[in-house]
mmCIF file of C-alpha atoms and ligand atoms in Angstrom:
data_model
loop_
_atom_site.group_PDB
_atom_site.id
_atom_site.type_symbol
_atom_site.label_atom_id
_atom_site.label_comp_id
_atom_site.label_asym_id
_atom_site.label_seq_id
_atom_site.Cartn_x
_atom_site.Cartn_y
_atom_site.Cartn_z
ATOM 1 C CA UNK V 1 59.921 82.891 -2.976
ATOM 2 C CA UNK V 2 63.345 83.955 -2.234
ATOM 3 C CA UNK V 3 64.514 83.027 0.810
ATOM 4 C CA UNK V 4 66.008 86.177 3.169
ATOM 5 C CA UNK V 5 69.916 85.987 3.292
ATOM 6 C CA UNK V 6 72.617 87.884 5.086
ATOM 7 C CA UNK V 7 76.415 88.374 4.656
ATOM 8 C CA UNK V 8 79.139 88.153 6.779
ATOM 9 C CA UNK V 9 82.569 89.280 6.958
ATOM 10 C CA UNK V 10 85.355 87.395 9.029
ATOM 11 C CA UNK V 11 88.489 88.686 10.242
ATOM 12 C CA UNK V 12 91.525 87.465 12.122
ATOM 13 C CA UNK V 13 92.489 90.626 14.533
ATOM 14 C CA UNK V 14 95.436 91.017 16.837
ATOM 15 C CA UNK V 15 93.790 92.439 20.843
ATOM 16 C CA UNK V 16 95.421 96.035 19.598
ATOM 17 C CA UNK V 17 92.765 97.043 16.821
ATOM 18 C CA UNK V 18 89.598 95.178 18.041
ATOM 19 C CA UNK V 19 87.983 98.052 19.665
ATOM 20 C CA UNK V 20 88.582 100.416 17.275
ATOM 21 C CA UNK V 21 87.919 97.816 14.040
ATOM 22 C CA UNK V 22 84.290 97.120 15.966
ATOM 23 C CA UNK V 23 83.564 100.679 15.765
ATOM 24 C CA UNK V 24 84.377 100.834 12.470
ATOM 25 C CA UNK V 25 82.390 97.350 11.726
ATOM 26 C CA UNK V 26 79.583 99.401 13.497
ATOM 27 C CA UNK V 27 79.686 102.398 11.173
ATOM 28 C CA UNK V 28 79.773 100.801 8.082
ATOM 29 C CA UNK V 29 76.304 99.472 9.104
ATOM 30 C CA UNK V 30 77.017 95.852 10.565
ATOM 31 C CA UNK V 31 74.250 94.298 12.355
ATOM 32 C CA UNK V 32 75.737 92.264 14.863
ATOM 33 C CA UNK V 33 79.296 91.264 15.699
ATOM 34 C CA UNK V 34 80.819 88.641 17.463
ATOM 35 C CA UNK V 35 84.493 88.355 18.656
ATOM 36 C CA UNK V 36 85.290 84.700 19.201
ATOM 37 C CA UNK V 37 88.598 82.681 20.106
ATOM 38 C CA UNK V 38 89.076 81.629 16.785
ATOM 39 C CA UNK V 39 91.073 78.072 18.350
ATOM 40 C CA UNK V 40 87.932 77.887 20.232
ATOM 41 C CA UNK V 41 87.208 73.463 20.745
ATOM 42 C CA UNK V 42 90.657 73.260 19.975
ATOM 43 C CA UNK V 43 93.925 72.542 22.277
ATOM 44 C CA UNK V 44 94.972 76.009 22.139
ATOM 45 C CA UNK V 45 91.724 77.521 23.069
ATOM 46 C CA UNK V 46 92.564 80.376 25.213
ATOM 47 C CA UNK V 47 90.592 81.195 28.472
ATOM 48 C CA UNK V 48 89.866 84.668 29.165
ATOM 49 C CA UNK V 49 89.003 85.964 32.313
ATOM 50 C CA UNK V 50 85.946 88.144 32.621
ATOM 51 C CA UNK V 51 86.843 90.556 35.620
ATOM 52 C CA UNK V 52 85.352 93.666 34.120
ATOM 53 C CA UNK V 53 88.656 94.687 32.807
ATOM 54 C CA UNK V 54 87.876 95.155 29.053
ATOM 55 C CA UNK V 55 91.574 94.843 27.890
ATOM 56 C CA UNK V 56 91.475 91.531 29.414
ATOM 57 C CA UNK V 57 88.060 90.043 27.575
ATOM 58 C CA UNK V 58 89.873 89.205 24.232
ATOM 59 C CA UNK V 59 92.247 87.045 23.399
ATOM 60 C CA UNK V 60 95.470 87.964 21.568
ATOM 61 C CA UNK V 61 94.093 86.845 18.243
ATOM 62 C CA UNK V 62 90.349 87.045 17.836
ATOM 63 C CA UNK V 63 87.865 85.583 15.386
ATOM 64 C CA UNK V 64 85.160 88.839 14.566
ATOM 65 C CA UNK V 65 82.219 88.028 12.639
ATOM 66 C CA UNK V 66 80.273 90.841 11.443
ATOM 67 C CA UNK V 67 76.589 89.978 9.704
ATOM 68 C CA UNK V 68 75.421 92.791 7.024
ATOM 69 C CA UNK V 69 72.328 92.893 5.139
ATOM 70 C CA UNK V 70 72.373 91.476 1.663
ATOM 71 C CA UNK V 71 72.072 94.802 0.404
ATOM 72 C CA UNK V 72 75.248 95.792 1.615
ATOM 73 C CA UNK V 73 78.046 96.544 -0.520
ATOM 74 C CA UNK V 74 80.984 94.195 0.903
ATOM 75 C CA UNK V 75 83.493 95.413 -1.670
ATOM 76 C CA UNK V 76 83.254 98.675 -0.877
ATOM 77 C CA UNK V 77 83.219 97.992 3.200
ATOM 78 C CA UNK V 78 86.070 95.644 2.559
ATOM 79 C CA UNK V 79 87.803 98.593 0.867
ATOM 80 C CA UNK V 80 86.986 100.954 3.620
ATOM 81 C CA UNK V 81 88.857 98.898 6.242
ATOM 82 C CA UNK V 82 91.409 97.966 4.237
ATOM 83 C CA UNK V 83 92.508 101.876 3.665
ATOM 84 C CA UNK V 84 91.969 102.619 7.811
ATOM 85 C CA UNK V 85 93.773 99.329 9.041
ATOM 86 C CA UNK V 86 96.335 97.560 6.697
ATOM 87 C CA UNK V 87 95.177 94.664 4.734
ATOM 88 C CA UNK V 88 93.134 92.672 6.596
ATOM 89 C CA UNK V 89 92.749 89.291 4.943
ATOM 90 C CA UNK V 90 88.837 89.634 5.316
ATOM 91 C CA UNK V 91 86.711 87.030 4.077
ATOM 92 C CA UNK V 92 83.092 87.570 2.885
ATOM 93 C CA UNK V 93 79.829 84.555 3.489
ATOM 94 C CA UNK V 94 76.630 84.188 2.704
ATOM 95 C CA UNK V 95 74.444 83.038 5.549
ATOM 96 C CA UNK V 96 71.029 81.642 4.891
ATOM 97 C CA UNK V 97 67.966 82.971 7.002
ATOM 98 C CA UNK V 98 67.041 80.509 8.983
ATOM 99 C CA UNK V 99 65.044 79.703 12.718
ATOM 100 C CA UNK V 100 68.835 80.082 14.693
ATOM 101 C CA UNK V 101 67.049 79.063 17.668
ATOM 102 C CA UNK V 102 65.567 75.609 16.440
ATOM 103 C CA UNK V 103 68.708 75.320 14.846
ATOM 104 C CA UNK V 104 70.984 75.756 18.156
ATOM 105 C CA UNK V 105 68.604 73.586 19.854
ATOM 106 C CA UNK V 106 69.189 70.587 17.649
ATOM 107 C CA UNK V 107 73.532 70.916 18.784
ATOM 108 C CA UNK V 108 71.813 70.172 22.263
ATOM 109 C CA UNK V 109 71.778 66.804 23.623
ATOM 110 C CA UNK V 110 70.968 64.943 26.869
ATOM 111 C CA UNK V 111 74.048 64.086 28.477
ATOM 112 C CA UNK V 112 74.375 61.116 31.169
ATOM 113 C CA UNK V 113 76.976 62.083 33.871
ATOM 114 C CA UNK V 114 78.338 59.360 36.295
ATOM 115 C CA UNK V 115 76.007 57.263 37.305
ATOM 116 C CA UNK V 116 72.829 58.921 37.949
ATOM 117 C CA UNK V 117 72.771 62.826 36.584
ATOM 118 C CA UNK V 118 71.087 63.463 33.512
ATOM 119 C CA UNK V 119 71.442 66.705 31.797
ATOM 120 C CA UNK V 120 68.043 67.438 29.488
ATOM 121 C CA UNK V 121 67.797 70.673 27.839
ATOM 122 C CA UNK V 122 64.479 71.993 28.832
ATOM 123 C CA UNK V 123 62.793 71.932 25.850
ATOM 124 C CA UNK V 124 63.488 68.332 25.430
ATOM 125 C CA UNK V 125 61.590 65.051 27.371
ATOM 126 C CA UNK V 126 63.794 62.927 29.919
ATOM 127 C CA UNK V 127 64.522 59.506 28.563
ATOM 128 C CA UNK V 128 64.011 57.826 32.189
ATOM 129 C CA UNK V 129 62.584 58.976 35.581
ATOM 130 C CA UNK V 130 64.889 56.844 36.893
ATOM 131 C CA UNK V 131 67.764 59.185 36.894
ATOM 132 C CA UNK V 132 68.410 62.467 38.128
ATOM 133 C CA UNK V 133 67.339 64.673 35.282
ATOM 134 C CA UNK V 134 68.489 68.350 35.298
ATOM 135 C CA UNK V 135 66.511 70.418 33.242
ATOM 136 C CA UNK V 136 68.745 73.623 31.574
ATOM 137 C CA UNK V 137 68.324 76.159 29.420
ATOM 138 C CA UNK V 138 71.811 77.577 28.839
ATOM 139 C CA UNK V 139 70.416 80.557 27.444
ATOM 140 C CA UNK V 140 73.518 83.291 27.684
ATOM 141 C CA UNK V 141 75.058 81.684 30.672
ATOM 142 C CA UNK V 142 78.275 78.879 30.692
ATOM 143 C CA UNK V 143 76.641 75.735 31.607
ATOM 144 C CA UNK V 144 75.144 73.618 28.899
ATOM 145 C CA UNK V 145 76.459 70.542 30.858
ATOM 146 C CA UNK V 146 78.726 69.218 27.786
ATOM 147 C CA UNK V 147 81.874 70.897 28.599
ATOM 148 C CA UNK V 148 84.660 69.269 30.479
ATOM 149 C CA UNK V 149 84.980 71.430 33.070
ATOM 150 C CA UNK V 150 81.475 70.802 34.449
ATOM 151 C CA UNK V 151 80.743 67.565 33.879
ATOM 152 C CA UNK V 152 84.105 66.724 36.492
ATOM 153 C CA UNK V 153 82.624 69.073 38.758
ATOM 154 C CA UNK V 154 79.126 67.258 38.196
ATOM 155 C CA UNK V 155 80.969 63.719 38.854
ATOM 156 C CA UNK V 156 82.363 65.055 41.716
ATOM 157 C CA UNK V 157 79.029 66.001 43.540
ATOM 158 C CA UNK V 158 77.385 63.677 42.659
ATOM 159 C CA UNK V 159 80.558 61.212 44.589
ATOM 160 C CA UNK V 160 80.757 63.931 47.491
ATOM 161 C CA UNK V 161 76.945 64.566 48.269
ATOM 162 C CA UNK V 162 75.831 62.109 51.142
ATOM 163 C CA UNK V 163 72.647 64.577 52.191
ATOM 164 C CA UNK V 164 71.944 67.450 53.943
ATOM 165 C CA UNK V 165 75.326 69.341 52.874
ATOM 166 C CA UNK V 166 74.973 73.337 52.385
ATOM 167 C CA UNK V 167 76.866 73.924 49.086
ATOM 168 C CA UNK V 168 78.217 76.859 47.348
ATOM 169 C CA UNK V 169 77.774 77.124 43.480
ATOM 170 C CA UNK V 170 80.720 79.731 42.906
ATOM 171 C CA UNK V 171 80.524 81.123 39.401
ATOM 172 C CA UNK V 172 76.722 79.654 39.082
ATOM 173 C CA UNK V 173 76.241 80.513 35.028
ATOM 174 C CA UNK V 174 73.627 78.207 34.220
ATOM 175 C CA UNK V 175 73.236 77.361 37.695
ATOM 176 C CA UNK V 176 74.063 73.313 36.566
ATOM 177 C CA UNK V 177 76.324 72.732 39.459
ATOM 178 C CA UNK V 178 73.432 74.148 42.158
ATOM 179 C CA UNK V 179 70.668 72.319 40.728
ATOM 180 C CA UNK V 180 72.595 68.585 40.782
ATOM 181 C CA UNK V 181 73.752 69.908 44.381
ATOM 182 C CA UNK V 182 70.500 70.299 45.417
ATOM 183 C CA UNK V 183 68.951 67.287 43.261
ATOM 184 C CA UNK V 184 71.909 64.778 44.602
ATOM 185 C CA UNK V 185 70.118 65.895 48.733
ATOM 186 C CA UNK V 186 71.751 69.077 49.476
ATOM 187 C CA UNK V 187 69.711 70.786 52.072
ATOM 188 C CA UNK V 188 70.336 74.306 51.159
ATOM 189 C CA UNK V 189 72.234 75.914 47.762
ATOM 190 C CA UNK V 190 73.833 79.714 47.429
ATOM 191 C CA UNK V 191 74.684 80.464 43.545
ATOM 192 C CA UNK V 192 77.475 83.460 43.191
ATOM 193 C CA UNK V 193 78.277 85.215 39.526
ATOM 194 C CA UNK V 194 79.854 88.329 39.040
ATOM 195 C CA UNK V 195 77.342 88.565 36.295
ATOM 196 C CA UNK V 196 73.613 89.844 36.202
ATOM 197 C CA UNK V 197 72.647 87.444 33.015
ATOM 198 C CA UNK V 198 74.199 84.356 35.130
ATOM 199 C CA UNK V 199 71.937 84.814 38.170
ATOM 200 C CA UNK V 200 68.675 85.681 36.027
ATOM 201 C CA UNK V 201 69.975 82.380 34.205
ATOM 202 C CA UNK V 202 70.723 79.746 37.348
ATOM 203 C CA UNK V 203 67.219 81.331 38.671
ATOM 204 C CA UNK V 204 65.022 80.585 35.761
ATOM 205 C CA UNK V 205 67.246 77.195 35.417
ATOM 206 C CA UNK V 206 66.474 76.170 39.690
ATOM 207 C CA UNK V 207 62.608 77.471 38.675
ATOM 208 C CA UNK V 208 61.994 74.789 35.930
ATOM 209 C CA UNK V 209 63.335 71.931 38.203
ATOM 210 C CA UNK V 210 61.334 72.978 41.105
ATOM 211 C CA UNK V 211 64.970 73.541 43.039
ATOM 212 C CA UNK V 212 65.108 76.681 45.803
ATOM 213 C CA UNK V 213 68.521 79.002 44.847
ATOM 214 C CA UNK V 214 69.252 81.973 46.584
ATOM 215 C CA UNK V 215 71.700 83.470 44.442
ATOM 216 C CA UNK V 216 74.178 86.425 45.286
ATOM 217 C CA UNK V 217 76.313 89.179 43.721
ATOM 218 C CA UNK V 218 79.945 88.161 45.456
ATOM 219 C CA UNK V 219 80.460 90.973 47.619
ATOM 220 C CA UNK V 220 76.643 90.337 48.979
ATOM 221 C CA UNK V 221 77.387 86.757 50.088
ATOM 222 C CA UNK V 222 77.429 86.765 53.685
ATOM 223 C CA UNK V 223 76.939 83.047 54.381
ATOM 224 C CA UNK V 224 79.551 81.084 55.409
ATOM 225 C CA UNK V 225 79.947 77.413 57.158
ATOM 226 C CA UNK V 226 79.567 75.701 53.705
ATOM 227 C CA UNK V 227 80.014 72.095 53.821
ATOM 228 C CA UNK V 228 80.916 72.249 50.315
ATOM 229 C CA UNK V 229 82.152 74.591 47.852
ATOM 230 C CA UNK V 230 81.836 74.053 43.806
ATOM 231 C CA UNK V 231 83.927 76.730 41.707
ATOM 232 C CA UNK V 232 84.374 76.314 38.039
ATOM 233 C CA UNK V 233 85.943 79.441 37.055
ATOM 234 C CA UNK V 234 89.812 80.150 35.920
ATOM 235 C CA UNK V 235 92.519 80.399 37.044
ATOM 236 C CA UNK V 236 93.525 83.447 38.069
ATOM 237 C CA UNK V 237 90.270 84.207 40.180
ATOM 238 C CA UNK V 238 90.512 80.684 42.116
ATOM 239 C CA UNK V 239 93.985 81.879 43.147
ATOM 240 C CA UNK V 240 92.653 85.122 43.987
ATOM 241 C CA UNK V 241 89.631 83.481 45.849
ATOM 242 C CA UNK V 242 91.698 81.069 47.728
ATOM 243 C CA UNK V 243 91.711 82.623 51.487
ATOM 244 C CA UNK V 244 87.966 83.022 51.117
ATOM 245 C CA UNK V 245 86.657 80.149 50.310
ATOM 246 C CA UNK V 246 88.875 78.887 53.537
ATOM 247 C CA UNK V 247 86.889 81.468 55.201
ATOM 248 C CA UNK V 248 83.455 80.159 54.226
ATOM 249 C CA UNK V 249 83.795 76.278 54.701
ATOM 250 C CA UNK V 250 83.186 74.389 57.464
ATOM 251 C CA UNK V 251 86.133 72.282 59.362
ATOM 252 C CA UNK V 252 86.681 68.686 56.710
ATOM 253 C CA UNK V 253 84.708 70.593 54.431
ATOM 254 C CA UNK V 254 85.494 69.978 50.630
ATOM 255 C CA UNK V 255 86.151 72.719 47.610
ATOM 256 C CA UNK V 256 86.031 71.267 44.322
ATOM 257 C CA UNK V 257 87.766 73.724 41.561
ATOM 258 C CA UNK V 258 87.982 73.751 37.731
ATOM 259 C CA UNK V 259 88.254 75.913 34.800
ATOM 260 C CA UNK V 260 91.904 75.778 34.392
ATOM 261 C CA UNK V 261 94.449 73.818 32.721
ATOM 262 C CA UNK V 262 97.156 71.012 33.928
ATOM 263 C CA UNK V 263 99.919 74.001 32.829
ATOM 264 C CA UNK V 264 97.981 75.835 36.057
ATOM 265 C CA UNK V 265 97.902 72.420 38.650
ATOM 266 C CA UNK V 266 100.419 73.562 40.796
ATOM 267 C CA UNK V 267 100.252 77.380 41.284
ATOM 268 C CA UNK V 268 96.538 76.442 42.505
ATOM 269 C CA UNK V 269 97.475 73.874 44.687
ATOM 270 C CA UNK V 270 100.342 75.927 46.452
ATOM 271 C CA UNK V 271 97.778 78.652 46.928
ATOM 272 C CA UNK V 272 95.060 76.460 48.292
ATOM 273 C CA UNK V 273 98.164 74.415 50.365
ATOM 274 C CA UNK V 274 98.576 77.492 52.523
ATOM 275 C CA UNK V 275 94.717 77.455 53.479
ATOM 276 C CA UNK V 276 93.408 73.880 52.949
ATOM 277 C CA UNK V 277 95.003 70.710 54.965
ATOM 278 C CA UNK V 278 94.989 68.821 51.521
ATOM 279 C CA UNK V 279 94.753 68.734 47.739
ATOM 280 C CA UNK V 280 94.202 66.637 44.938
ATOM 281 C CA UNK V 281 93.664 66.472 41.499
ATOM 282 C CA UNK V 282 90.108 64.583 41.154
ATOM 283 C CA UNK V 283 90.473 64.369 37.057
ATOM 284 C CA UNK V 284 91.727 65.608 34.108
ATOM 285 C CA UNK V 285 89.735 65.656 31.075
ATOM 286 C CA UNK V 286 90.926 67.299 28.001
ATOM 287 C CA UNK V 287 93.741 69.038 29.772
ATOM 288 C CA UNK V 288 91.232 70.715 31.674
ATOM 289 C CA UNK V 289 91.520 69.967 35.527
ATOM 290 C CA UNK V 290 89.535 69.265 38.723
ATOM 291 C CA UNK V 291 91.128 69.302 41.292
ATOM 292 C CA UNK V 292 89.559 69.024 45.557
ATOM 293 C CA UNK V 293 91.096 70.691 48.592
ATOM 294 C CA UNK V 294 90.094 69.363 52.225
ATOM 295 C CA UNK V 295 89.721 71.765 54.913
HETATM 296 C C1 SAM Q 1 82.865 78.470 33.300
HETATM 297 S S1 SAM Q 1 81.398 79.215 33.905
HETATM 298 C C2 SAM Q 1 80.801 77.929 34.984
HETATM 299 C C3 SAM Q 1 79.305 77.781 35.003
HETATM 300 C C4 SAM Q 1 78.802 76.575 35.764
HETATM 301 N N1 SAM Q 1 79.106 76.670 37.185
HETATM 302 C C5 SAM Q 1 79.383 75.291 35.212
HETATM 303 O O1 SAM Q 1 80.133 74.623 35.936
HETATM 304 O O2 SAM Q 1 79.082 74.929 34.067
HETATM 305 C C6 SAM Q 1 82.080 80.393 35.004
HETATM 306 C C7 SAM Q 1 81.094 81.362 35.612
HETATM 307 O O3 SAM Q 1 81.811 82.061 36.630
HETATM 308 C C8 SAM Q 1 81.484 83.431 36.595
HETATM 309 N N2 SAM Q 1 82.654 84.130 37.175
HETATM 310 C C9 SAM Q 1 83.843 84.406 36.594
HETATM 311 N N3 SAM Q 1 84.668 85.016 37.461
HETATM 312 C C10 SAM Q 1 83.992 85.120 38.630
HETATM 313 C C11 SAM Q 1 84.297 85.658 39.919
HETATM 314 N N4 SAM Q 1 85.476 86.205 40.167
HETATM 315 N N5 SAM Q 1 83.355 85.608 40.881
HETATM 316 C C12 SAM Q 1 82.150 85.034 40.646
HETATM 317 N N6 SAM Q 1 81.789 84.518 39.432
HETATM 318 C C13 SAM Q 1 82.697 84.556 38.449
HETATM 319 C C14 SAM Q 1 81.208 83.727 35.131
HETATM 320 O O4 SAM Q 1 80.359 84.842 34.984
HETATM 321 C C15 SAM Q 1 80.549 82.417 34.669
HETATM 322 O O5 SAM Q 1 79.141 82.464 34.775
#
């Protein structure tokens, strides 16, 4: 039996022709498409900020990756957009049918983080009870646990929480940072994303590890007088989001920020400077930082 294939085509694209080049990827049938930054695990990965803006969700140069049916006639589709956008340099694959999901699964492995946390993808069983397992699923959401970014932010609570601490989970995704919070003795978690799939995600996430989250939109977030506040985000929105966290934490409270590059250190810490009594940078991994301000 012949096994089911598909083919893709790959393309370098500059931010100027990506909407109009998916549209035209679209047309000539494609099945799914994925626009990637294509020096993503690299040390010119790009962040891009997700504010809603569309102009500002791709990088300048982006990786698209369009999967066809095998029936489809690449020559002729390579043609096609050749004519309507220049030469393209596209570059055809063959991709084997295969289960994508088992697949993924088996990139996914537990992680140990300081001295206790244990990150164990849900479908998997914890090695020990005797750590602090977090079960996650990252599904669609940022937060598998293996990224840089969080696991200093996980090392960081799991330092800072004594007990009893309210925490804020600012930029949830996964909803990895709330569930250690909450796992490490915090008495009560709030999760915050700008984006619908994040919440359902840092839900279903605090559901399998038996953790209450009450998550919010950020303009419904009312609560304030948190001990401590967790934001692994970028850069440009922790600037932006400065004055308010100063507004929602507690005198000596702590805010522990990443997502953002050594390049970024000090335009973050003069902003936070003006509302915090201190900062410092907690670690840098990667050239990724995370960094803690002191009410
Ligand atoms: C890098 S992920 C971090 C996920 C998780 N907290 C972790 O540490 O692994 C950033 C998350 O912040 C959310 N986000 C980005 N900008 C935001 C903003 N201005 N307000 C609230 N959430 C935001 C994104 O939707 C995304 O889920």
């Amino acid at each position: 039996m012949h096994r089911k294939y598909y083919k893709i085509l790959k393309v370098n694209c500059s931010k100027k022709i990506i909407e109009s080049l998916n549209i035209a990827l679209e047309k000539e049938g494609a099945l799914s498409i994925s626009i990637e930054d294509p020096y993503d695990g690299t040390t010119k990965e790009q962040p891009v900020l997700l504010d809603g803006n569309s102009s500002e969700q791709y990088w300048d140069n982006s990786l698209i990756s369009a999967l066809f049916d095998s029936q489809a006639n690449i020559d002729e589709i390579t043609n096609t957009l050749n004519n309507a956008f220049g030469d393209l340099k596209l570059q055809a694959e063959k991709l084997e049918d295969k289960d994508w999901v088992s697949e993924n699964r088996k990139q996914i492995k537990s992680i140990k983080i300081g001295k206790k946390l244990m990150i164990v993808p849900s479908w998997e069983k914890p090695v020990s009870n005797k750590n602090i397992n977090i079960f996650v699923d990252p599904g669609l959401a940022f937060g598998s646990g293996s990224h840089p970014t969080t696991t200093m932010c996980l090392e960081w609570l799991e330092k800072n929480i004594k007990g009893g601490e309210k925490v804020l989970d600012y930029g949830s995704g996964s909803g990895i940072l709330s569930i250690a919070a909450s796992k490490l003795g915090a008495s009560q978690v709030c999760g915050v994303d700008i984006d619908n799939q994040a919440l359902e995600s840092s839900l279903s996430n605090a559901l399998k590890n038996n953790v209450t989250l009450k998550v919010y939109k950020p303009k419904d977030l009312k609560g304030k007088n948190f001990d401590i506040i967790a934001a692994n985000i970028l850069s440009n929105p922790l600037i932006k989001l400065a004055k308010d966290f100063s507004g929602k934490i507690k005198p000596k409270g702590k805010v522990v920020l990443s997502g953002f590059y050594s390049d970024d250190i000090e335009k973050i810490r003069t902003e936070y400077n003006k509302y915090f009594s201190k900062t410092k940078v907690y670690k840098i991994v990667e050239n990724w930082v995370c960094l803690e301000a002191l009410k």
